[in-house]
GROMACS .gro file of N, CA and C in nm:
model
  495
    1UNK      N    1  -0.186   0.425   1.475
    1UNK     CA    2  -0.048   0.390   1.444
    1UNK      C    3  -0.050   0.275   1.344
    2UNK      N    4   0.017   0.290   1.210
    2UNK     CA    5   0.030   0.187   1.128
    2UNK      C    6   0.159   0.131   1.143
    3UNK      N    7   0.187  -0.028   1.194
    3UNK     CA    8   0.313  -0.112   1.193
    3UNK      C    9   0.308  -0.231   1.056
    4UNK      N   10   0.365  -0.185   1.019
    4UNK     CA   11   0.349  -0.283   0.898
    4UNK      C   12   0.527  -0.323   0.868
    5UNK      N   13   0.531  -0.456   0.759
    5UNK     CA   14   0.659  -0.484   0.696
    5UNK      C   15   0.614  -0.523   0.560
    6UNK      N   16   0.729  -0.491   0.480
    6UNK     CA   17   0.713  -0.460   0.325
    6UNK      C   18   0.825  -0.577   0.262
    7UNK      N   19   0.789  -0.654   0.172
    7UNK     CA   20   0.844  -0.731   0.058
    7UNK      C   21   0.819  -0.694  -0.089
    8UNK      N   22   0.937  -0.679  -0.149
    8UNK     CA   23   0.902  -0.747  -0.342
    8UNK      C   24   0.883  -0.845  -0.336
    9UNK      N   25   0.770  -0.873  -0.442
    9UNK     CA   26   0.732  -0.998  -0.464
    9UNK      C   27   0.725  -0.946  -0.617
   10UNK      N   28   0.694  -1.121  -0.633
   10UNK     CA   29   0.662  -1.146  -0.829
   10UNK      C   30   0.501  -1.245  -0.806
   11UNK      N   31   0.451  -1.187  -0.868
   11UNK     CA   32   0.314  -1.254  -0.840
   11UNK      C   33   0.231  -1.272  -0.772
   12UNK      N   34   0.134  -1.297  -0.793
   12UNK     CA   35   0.037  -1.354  -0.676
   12UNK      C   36   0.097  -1.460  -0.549
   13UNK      N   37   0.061  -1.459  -0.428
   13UNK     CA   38   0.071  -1.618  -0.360
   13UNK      C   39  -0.010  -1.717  -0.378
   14UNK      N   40   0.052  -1.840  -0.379
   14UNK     CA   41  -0.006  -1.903  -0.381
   14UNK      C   42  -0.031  -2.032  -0.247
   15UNK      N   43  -0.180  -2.083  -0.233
   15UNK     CA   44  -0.272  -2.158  -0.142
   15UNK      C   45  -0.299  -2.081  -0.012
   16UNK      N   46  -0.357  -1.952  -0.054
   16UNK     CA   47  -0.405  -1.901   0.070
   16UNK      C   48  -0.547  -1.854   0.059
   17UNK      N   49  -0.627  -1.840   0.144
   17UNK     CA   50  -0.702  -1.771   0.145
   17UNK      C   51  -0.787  -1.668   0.091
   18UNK      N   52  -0.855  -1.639  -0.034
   18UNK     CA   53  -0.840  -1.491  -0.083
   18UNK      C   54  -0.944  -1.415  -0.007
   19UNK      N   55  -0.963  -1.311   0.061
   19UNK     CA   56  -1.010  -1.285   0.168
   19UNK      C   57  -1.081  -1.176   0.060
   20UNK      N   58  -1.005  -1.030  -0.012
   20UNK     CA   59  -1.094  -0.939  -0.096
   20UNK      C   60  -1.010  -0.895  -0.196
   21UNK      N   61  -1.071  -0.829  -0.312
   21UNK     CA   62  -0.969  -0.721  -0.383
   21UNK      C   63  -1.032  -0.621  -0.440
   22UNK      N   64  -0.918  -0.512  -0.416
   22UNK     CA   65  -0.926  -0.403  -0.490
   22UNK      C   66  -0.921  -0.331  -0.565
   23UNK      N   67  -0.953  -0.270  -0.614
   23UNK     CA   68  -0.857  -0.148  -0.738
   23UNK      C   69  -0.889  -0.025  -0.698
   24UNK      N   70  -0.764   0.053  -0.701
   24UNK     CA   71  -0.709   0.152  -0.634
   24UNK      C   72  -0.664   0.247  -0.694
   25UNK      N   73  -0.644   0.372  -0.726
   25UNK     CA   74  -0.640   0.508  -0.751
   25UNK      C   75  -0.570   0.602  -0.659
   26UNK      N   76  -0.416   0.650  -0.665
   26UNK     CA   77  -0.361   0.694  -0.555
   26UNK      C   78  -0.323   0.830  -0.612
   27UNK      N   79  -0.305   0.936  -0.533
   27UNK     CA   80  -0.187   1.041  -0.571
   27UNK      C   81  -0.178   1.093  -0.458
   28UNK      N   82  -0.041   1.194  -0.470
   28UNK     CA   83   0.050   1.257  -0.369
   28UNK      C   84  -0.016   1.390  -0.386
   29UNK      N   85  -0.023   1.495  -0.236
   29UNK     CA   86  -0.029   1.607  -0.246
   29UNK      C   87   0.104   1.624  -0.215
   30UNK      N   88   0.176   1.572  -0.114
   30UNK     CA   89   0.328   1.567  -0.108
   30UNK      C   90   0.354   1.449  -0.028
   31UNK      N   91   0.484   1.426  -0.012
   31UNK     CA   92   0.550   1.359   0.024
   31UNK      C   93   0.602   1.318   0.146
   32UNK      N   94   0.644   1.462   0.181
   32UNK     CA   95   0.707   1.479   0.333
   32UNK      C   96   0.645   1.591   0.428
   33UNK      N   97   0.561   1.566   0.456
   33UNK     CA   98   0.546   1.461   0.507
   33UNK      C   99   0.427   1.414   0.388
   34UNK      N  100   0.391   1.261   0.458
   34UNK     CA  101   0.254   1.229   0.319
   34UNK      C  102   0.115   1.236   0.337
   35UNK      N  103   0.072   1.304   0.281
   35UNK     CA  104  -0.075   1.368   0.230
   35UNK      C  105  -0.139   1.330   0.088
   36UNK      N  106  -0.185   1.188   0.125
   36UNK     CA  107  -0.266   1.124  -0.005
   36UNK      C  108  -0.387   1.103  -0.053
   37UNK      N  109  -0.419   1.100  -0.129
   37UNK     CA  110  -0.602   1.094  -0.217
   37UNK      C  111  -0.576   0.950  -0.245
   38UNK      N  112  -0.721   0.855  -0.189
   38UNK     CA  113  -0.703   0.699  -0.235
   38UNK      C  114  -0.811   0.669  -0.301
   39UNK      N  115  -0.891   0.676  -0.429
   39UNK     CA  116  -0.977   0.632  -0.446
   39UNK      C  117  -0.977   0.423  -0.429
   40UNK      N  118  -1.100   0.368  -0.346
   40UNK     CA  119  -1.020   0.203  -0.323
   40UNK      C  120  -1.209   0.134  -0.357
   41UNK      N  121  -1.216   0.073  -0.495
   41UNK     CA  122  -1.341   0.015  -0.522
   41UNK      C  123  -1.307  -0.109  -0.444
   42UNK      N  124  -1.394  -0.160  -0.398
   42UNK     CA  125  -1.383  -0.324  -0.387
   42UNK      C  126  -1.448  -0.426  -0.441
   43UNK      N  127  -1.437  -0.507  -0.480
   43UNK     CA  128  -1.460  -0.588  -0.605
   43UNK      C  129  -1.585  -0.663  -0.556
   44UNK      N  130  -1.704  -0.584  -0.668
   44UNK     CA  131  -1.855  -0.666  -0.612
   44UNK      C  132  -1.892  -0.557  -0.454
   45UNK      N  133  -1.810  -0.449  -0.458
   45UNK     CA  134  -1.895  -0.375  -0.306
   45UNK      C  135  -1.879  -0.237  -0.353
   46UNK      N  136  -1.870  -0.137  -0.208
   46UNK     CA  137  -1.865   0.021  -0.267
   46UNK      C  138  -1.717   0.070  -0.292
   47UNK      N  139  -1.723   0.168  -0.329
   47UNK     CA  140  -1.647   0.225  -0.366
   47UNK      C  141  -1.622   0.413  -0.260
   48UNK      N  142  -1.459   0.407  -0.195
   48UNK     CA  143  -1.497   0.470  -0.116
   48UNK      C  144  -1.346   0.593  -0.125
   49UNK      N  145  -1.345   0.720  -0.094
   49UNK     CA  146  -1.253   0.812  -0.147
   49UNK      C  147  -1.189   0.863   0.003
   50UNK      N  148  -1.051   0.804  -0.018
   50UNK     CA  149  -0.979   0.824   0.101
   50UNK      C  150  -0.907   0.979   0.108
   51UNK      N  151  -0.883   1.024   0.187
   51UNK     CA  152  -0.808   1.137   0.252
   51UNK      C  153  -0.657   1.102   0.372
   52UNK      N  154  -0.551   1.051   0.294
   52UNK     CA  155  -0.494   1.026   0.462
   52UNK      C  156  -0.329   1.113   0.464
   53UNK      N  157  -0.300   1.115   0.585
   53UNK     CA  158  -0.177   1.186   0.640
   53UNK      C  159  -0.075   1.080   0.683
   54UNK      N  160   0.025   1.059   0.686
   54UNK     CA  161   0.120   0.965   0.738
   54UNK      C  162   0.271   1.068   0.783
   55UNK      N  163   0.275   1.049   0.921
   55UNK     CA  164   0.393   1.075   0.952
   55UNK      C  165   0.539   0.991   0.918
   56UNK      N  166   0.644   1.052   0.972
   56UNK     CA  167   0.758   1.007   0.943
   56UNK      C  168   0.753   0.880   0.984
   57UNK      N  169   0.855   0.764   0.940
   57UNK     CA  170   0.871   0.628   1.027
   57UNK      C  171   0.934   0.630   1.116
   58UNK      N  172   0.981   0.532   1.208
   58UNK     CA  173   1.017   0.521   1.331
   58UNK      C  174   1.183   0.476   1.271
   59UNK      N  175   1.264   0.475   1.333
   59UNK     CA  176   1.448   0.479   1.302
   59UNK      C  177   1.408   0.300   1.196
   60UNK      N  178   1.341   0.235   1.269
   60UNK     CA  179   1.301   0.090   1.187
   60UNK      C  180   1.275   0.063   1.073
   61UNK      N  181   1.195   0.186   1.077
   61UNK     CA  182   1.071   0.189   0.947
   61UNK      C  183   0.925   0.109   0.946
   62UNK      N  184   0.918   0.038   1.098
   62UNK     CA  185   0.821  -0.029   1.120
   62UNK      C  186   0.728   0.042   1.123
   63UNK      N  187   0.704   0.192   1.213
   63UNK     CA  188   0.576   0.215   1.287
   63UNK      C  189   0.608   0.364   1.238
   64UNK      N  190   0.428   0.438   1.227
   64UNK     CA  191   0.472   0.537   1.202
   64UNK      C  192   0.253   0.604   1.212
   65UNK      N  193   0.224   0.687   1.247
   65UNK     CA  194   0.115   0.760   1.277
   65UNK      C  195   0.048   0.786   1.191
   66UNK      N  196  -0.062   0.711   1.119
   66UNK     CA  197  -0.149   0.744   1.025
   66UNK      C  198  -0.300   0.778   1.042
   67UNK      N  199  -0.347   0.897   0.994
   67UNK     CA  200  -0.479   0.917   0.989
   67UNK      C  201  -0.528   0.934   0.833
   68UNK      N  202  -0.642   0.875   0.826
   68UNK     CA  203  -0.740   0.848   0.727
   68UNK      C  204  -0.834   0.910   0.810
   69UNK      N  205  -0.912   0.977   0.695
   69UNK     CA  206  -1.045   0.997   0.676
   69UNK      C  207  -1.102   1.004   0.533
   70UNK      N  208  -1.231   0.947   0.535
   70UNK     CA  209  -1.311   0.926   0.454
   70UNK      C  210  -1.351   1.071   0.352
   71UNK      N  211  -1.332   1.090   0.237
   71UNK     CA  212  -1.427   1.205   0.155
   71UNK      C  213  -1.486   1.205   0.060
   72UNK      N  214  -1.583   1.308   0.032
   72UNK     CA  215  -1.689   1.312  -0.036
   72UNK      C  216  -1.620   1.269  -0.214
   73UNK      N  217  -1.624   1.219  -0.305
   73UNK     CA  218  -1.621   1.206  -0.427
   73UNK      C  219  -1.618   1.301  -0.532
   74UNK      N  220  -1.683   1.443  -0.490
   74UNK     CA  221  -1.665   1.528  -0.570
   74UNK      C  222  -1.517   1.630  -0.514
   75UNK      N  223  -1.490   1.624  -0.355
   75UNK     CA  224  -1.362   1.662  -0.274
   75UNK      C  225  -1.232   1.607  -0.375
   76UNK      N  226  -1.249   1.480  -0.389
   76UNK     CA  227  -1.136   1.341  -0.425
   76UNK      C  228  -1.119   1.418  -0.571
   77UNK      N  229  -1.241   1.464  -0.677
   77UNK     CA  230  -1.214   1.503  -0.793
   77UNK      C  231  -1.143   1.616  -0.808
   78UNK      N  232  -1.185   1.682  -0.758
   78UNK     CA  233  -1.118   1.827  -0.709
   78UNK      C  234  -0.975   1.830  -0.660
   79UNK      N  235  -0.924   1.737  -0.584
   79UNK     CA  236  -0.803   1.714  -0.505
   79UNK      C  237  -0.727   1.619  -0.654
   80UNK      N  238  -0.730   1.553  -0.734
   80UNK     CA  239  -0.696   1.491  -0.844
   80UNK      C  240  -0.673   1.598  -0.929
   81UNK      N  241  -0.761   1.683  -0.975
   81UNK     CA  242  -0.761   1.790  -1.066
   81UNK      C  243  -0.642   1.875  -0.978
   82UNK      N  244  -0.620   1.866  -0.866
   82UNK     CA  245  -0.482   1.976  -0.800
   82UNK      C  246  -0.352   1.946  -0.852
   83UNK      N  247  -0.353   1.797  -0.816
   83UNK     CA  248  -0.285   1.710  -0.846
   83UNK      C  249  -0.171   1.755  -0.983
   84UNK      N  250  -0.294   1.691  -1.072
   84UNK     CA  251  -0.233   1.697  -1.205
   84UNK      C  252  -0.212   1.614  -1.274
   85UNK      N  253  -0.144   1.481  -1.250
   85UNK     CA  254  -0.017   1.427  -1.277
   85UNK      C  255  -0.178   1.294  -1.268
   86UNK      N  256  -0.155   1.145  -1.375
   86UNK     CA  257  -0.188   1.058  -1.335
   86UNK      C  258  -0.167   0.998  -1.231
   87UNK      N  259  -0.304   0.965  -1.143
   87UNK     CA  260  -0.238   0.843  -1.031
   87UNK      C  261  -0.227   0.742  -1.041
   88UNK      N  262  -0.161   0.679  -0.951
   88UNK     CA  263  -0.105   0.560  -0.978
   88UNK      C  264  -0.216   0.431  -0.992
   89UNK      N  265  -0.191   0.335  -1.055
   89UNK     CA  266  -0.338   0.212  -1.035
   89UNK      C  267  -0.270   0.082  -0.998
   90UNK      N  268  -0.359   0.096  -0.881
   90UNK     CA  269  -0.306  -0.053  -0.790
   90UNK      C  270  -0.445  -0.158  -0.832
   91UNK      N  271  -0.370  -0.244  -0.826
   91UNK     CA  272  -0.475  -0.353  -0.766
   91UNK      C  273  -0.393  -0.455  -0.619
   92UNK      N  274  -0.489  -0.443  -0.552
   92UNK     CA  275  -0.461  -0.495  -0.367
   92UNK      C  276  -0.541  -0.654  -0.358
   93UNK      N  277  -0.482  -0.730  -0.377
   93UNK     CA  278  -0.577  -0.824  -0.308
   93UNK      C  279  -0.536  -0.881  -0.174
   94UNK      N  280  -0.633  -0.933  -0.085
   94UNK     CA  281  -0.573  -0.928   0.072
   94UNK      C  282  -0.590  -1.066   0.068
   95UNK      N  283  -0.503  -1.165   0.166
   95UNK     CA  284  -0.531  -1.304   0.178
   95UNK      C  285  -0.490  -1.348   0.329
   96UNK      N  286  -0.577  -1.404   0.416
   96UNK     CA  287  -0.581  -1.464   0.553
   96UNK      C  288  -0.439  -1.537   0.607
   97UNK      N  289  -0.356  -1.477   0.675
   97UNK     CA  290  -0.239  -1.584   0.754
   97UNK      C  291  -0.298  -1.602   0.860
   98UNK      N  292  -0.252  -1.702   0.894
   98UNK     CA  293  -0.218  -1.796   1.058
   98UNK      C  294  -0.231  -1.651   1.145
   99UNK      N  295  -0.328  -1.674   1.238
   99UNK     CA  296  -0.304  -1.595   1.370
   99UNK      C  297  -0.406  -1.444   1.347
  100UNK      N  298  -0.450  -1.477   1.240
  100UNK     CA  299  -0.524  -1.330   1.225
  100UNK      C  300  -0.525  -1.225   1.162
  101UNK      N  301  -0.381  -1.269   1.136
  101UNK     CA  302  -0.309  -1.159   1.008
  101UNK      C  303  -0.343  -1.158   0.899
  102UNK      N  304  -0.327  -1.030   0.813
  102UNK     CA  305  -0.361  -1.037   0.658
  102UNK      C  306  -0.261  -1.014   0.560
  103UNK      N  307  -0.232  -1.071   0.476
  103UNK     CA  308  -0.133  -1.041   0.410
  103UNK      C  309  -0.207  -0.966   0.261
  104UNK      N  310  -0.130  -0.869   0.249
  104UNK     CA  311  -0.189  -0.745   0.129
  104UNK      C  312  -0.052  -0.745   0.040
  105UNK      N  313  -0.101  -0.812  -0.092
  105UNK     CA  314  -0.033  -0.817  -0.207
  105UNK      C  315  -0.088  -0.675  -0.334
  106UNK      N  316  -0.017  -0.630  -0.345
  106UNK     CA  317   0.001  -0.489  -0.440
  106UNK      C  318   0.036  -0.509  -0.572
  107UNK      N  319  -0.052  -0.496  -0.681
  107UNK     CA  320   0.026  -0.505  -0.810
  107UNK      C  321  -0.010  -0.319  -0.885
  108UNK      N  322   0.132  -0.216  -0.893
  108UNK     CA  323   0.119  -0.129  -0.921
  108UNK      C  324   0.145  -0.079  -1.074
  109UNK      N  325   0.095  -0.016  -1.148
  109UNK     CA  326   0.053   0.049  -1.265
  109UNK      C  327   0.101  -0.096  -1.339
  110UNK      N  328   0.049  -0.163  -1.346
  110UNK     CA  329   0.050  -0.332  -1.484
  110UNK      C  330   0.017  -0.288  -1.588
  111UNK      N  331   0.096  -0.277  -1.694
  111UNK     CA  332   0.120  -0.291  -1.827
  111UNK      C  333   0.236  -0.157  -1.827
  112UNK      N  334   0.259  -0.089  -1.754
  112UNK     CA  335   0.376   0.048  -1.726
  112UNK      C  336   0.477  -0.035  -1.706
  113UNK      N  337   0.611   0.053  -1.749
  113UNK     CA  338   0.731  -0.005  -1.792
  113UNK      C  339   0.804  -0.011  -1.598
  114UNK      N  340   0.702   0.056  -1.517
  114UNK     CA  341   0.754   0.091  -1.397
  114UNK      C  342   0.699  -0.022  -1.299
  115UNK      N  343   0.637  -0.101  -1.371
  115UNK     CA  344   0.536  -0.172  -1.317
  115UNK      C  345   0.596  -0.285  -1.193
  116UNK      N  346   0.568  -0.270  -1.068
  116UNK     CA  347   0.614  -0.430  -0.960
  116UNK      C  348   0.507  -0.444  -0.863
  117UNK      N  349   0.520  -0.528  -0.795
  117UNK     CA  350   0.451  -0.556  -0.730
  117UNK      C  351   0.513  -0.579  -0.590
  118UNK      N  352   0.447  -0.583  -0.428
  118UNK     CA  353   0.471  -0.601  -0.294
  118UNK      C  354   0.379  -0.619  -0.247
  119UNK      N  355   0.431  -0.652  -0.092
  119UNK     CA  356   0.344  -0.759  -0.013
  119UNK      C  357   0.355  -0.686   0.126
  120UNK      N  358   0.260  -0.631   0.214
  120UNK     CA  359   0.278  -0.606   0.324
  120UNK      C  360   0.206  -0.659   0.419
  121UNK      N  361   0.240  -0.696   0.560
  121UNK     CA  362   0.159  -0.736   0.667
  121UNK      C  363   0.145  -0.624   0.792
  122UNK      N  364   0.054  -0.618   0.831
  122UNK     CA  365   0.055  -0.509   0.914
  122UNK      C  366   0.026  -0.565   1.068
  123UNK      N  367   0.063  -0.503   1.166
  123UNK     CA  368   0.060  -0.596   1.284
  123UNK      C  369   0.017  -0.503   1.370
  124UNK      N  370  -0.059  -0.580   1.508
  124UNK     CA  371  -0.140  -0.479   1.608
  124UNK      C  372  -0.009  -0.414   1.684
  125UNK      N  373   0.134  -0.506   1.710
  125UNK     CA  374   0.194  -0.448   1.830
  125UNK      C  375   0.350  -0.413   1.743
  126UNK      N  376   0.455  -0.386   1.771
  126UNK     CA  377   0.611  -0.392   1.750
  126UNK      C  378   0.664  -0.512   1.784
  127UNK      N  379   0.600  -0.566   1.898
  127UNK     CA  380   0.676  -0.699   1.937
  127UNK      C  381   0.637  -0.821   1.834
  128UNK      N  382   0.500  -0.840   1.799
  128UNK     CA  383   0.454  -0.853   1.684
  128UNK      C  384   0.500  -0.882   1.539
  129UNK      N  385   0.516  -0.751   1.531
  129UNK     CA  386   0.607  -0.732   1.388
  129UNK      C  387   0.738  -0.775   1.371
  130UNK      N  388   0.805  -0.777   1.480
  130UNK     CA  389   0.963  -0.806   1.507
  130UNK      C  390   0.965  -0.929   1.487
  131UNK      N  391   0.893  -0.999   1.556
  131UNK     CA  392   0.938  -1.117   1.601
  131UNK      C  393   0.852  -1.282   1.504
  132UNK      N  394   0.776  -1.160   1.396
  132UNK     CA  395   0.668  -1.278   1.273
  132UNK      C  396   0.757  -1.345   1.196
  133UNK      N  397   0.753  -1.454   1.138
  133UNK     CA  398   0.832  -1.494   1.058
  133UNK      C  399   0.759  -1.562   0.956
  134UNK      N  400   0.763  -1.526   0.838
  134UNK     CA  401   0.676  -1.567   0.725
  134UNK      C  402   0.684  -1.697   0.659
  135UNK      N  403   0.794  -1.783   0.706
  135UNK     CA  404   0.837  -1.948   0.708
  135UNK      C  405   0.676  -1.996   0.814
  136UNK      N  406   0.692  -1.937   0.929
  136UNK     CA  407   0.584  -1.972   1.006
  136UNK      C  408   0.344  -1.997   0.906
  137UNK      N  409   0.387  -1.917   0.817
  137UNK     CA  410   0.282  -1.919   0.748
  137UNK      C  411   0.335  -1.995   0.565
  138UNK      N  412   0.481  -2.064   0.577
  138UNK     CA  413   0.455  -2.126   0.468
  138UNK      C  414   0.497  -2.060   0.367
  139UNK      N  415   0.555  -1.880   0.392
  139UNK     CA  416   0.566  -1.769   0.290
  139UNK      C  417   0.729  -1.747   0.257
  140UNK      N  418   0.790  -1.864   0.329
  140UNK     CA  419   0.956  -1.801   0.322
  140UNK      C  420   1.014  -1.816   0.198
  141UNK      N  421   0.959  -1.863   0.102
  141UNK     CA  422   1.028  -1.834  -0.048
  141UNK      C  423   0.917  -1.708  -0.120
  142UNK      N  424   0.794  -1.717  -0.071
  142UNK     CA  425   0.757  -1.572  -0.109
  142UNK      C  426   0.839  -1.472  -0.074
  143UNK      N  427   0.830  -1.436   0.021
  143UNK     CA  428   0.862  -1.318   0.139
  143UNK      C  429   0.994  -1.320   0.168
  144UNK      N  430   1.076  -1.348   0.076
  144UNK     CA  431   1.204  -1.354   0.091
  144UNK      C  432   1.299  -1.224   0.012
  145UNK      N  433   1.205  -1.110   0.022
  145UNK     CA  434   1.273  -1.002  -0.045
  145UNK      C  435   1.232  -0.891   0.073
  146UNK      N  436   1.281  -0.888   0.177
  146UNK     CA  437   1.228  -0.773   0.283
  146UNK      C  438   1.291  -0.617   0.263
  147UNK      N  439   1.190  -0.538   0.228
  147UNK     CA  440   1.214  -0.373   0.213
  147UNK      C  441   1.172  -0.303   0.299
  148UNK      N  442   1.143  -0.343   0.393
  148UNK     CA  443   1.066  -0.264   0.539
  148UNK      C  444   1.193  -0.135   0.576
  149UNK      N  445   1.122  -0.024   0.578
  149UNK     CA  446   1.237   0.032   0.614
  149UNK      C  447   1.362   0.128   0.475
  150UNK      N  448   1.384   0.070   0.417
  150UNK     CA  449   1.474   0.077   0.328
  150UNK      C  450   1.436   0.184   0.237
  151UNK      N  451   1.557   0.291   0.228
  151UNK     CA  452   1.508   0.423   0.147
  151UNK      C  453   1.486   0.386  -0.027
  152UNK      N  454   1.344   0.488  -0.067
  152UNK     CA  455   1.309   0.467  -0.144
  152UNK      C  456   1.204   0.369  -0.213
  153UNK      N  457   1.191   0.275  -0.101
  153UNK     CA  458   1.126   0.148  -0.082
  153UNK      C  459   0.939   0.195  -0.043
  154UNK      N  460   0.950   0.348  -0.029
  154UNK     CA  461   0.772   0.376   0.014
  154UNK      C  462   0.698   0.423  -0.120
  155UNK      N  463   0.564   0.375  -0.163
  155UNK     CA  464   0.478   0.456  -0.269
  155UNK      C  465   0.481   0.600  -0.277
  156UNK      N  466   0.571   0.666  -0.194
  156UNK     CA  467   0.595   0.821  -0.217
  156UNK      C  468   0.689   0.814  -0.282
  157UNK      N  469   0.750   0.752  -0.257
  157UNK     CA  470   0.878   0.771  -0.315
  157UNK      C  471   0.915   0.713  -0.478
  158UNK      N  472   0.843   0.614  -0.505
  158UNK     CA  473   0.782   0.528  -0.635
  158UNK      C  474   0.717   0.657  -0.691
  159UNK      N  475   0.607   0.794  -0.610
  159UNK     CA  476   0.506   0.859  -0.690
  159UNK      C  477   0.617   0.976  -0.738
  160UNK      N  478   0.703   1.048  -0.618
  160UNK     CA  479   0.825   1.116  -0.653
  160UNK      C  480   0.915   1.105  -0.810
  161UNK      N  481   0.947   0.950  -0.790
  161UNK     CA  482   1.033   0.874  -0.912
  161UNK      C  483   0.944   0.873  -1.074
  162UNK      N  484   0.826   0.801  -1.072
  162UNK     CA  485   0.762   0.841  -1.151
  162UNK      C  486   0.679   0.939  -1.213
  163UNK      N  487   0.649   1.020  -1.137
  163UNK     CA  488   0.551   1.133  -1.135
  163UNK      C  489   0.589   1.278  -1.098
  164UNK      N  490   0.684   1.292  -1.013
  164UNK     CA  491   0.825   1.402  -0.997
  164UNK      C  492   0.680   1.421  -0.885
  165UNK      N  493   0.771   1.577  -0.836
  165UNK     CA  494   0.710   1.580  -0.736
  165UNK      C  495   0.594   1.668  -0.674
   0.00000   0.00000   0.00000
């Protein structure tokens, strides 16, 4: 089960932690439900080709059933070539909050006219997620744009908008 909450942001944060980063390679087989290809290098490590499924969200938009699995590289090429369409290029860098948490900042296709960036935290429980408050880690003028939830607000829906479907 993935519980996560979603912000726009403008930039990097700043005085935290930088824990790792990525660069990232995404596309849609569809949408609805979502069935995605992730290629995710990590900076100075391996490089590894995702496969994942995500069910619908919960009425919240907090919580919602995700499986990943790992695939072979020549699978990922093959599944890209289905595709068609460029995928999208993230770069992810993750940075350490208070309590254990990670906060994952997103900067998507940079130098594209479509180009923004977001911030998500993902949490072990619902009670968790409900009840975090990002003043508590120092983030309340970051994190002061909350999209959790909010239609249109998911990377399917960004791949839909830019990339049709």
């Amino acid at each position: 089960m993935e519980i996560e909450r979603k912000w726009m942001v403008t930039g990097w944060p700043e005085g935290l932690p930088e824990v790792e980063v990525y660069r990232m390679d995404q596309g849609y087989l569809c949408v609805r439900p979502t069935v995605r290809i992730r290629r995710e290098a990590l900076q100075g490590g391996a490089t590894s080709h995702v496969l994942c499924f995500k069910g619908a969200p919960d009425p919240a938009g907090l919580a919602r059933e995700e499986i990943e699995t790992e695939i072979a590289p020549d699978l990922f090429a093959r599944l890209e070539r289905l595709i068609g369409k460029p995928l999208i290029v993230k770069e992810r860098r993750s940075y350490a909050l208070p309590g254990g948490l990670t906060l994952e900042v997103n900067d998507v296709d940079p130098g594209q006219p479509t180009h923004f960036m977001y911030a998500e935290v993902e949490y072990p429980t619902l009670a968790i997620a409900q009840s975090w408050d990002p003043a508590a880690a120092g983030l309340e003028q970051y994190l002061c744009d909350e999209c959790t939830g909010q239609p249109g607000a998911s990377m399917g829906e960004y791949w839909v908008q830019t990339r049709g479907e």
